[in-house]
CSV table of C-alpha atoms in Angstrom, one decimal:
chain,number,residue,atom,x,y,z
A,1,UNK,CA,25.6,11.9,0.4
A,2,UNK,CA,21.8,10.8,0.0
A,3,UNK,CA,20.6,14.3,-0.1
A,4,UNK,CA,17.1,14.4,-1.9
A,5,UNK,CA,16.8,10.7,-2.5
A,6,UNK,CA,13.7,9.6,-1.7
A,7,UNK,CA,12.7,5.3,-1.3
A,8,UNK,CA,14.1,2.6,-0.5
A,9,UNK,CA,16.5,0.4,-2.8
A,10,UNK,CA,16.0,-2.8,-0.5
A,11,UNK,CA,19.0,-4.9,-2.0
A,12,UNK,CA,17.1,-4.8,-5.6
A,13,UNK,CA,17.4,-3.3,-8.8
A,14,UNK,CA,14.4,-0.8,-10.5
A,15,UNK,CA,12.6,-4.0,-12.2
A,16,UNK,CA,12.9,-6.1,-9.1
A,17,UNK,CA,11.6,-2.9,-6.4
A,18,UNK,CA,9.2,-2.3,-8.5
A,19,UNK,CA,7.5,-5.7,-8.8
A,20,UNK,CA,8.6,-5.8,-4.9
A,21,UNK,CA,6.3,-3.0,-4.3
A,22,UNK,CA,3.3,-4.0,-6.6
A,23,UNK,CA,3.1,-7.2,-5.1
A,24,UNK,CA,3.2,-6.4,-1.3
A,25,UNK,CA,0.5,-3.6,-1.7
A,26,UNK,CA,-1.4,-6.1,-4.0
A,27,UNK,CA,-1.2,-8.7,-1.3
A,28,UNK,CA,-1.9,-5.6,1.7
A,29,UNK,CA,-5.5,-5.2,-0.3
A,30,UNK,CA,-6.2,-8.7,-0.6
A,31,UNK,CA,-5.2,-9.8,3.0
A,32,UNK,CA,-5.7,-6.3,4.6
A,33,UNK,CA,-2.6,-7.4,7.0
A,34,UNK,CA,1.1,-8.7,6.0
A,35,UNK,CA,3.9,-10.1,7.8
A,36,UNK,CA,7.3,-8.3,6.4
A,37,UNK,CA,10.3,-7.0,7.1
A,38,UNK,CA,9.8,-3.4,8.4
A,39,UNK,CA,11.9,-1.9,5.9
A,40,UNK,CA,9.8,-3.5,3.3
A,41,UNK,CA,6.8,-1.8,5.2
A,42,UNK,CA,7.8,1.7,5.4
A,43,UNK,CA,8.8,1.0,1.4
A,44,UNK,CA,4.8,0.5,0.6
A,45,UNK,CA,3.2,2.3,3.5
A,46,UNK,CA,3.2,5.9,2.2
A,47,UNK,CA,2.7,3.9,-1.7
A,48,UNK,CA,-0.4,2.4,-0.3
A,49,UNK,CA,-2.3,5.2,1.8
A,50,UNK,CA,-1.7,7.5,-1.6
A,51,UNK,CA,-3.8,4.9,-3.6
A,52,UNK,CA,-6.4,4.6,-0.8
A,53,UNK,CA,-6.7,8.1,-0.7
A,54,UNK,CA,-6.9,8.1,-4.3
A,55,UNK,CA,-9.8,5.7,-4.3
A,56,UNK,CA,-11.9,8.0,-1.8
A,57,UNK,CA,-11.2,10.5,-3.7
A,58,UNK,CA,-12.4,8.8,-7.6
A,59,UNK,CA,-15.3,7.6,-5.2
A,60,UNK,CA,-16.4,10.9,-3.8
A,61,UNK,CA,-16.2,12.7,-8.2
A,62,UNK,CA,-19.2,14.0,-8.9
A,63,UNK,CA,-18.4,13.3,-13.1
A,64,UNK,CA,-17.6,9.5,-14.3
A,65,UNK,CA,-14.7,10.8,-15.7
A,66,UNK,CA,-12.7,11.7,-13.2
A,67,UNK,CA,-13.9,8.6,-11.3
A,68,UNK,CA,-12.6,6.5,-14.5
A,69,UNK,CA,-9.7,8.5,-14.3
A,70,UNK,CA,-8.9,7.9,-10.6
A,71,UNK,CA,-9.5,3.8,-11.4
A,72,UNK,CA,-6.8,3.8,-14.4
A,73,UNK,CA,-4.0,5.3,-12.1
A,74,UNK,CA,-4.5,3.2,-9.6
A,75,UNK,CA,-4.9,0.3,-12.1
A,76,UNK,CA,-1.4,1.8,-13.5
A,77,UNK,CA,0.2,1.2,-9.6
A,78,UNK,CA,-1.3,-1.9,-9.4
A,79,UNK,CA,-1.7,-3.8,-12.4
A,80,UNK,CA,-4.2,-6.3,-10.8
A,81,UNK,CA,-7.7,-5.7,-11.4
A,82,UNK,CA,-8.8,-7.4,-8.4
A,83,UNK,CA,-6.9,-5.6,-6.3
A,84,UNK,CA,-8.5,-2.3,-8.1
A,85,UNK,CA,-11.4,-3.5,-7.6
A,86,UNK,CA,-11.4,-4.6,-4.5
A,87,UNK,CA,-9.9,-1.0,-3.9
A,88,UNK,CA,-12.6,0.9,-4.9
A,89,UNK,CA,-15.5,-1.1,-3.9
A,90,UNK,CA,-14.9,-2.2,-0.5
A,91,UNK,CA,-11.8,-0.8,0.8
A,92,UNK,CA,-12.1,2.9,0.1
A,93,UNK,CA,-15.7,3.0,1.4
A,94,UNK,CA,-14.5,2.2,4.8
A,95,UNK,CA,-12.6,5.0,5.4
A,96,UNK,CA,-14.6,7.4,4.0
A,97,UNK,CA,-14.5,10.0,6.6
A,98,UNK,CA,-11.0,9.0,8.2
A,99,UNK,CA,-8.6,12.2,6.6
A,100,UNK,CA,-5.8,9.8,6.4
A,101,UNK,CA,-3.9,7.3,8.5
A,102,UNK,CA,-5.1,4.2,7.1
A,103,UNK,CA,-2.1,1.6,7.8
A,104,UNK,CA,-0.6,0.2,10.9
A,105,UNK,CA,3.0,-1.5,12.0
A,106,UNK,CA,2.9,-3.1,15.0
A,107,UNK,CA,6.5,-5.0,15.7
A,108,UNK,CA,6.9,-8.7,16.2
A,109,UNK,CA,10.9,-8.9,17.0
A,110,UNK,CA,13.2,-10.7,14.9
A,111,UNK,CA,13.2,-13.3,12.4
A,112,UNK,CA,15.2,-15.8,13.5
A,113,UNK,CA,17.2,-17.0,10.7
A,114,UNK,CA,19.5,-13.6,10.2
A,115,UNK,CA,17.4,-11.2,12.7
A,116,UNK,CA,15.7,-8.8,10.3
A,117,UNK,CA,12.9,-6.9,12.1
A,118,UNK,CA,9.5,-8.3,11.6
A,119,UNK,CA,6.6,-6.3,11.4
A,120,UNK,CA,2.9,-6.7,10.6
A,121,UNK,CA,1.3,-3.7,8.5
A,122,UNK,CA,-2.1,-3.8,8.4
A,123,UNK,CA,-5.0,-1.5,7.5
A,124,UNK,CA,-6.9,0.3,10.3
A,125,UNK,CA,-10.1,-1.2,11.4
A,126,UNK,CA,-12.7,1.4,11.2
C-alpha cells in the first residue's frame, strides 16, 4: 500500500531523483519552458511554484534578513546561483500579484521511441 507516500521515484534512486529534480527546475528557470515526460513534470511542478513563491515572498521582507534568508533556501534547492538569481531578480517580479499558479502543462502526445507522454511545462506569461 502507498498510503502517505508523497513524490515520485521515477525509475531512480534518492541521489539520482534528486539531481533529476535540481536539474529540470534549474533548466525550467533558465528556459522558462521544457519539453519532458509528464511524470517528470508533475515530479518538479509543485517543487518549482514553492520556490517561486518563496522568492516573492524574500522579495516582498521588509528586513534584509529574511530576504537573505529566503535566497539561501532556495540556493539550498537549487545549488546554481544563476538560477537563484535569475529567480529573484526577474522571475519572481513577474508574478508579483498572481496568488499562485505559476506553471503550465500543455500535452504534445507520445514520444515515439517507447510512447511515454510528452508534455511541455512552462511558466505562465503574465
Amino acid at each position: 500500500m502507498r498510503h502517505k507516500i508523497a513524490g515520485y521515484k521515477l525509475n531512480r534512486d534518492k541521489g539520482q531523483r534528486i539531481a533529476l529534480r535540481r536539474t529540470l527546475i534549474k533548466q525550467l528557470f533558465e528556459h522558462e519552458r521544457i519539453r519532458t515526460t509528464r511524470a517528470k513534470a508533475n515530479a518538479i511542478r509543485g517543487a518549482a511554484e514553492k520556490l517561486i513563491t518563496l522568492a516573492k515572498r524574500g522579495l516582498q521582507a521588509e528586513d534584509a534578513a529574511a530576504a537573505v534568508h529566503a535566497r539561501r533556501l532556495a540556493l539550498a534547492r537549487l545549488a546554481d546561483k544563476e538560477a537563484v538569481t535569475r529567480l529573484f531578480e526577474e522571475i519572481a517580479p513577474r508574478y508579483e500579484n498572481r496568488p499562485g499558479g505559476y506553471t503550465r502543462v500543455v500535452k504534445l502526445g507520445p514520444r515515439q521511441g517507447d510512447a511515454a507522454e510528452m508534455v511541455i511545462l512552462e511558466l505562465v506569461e503574465e
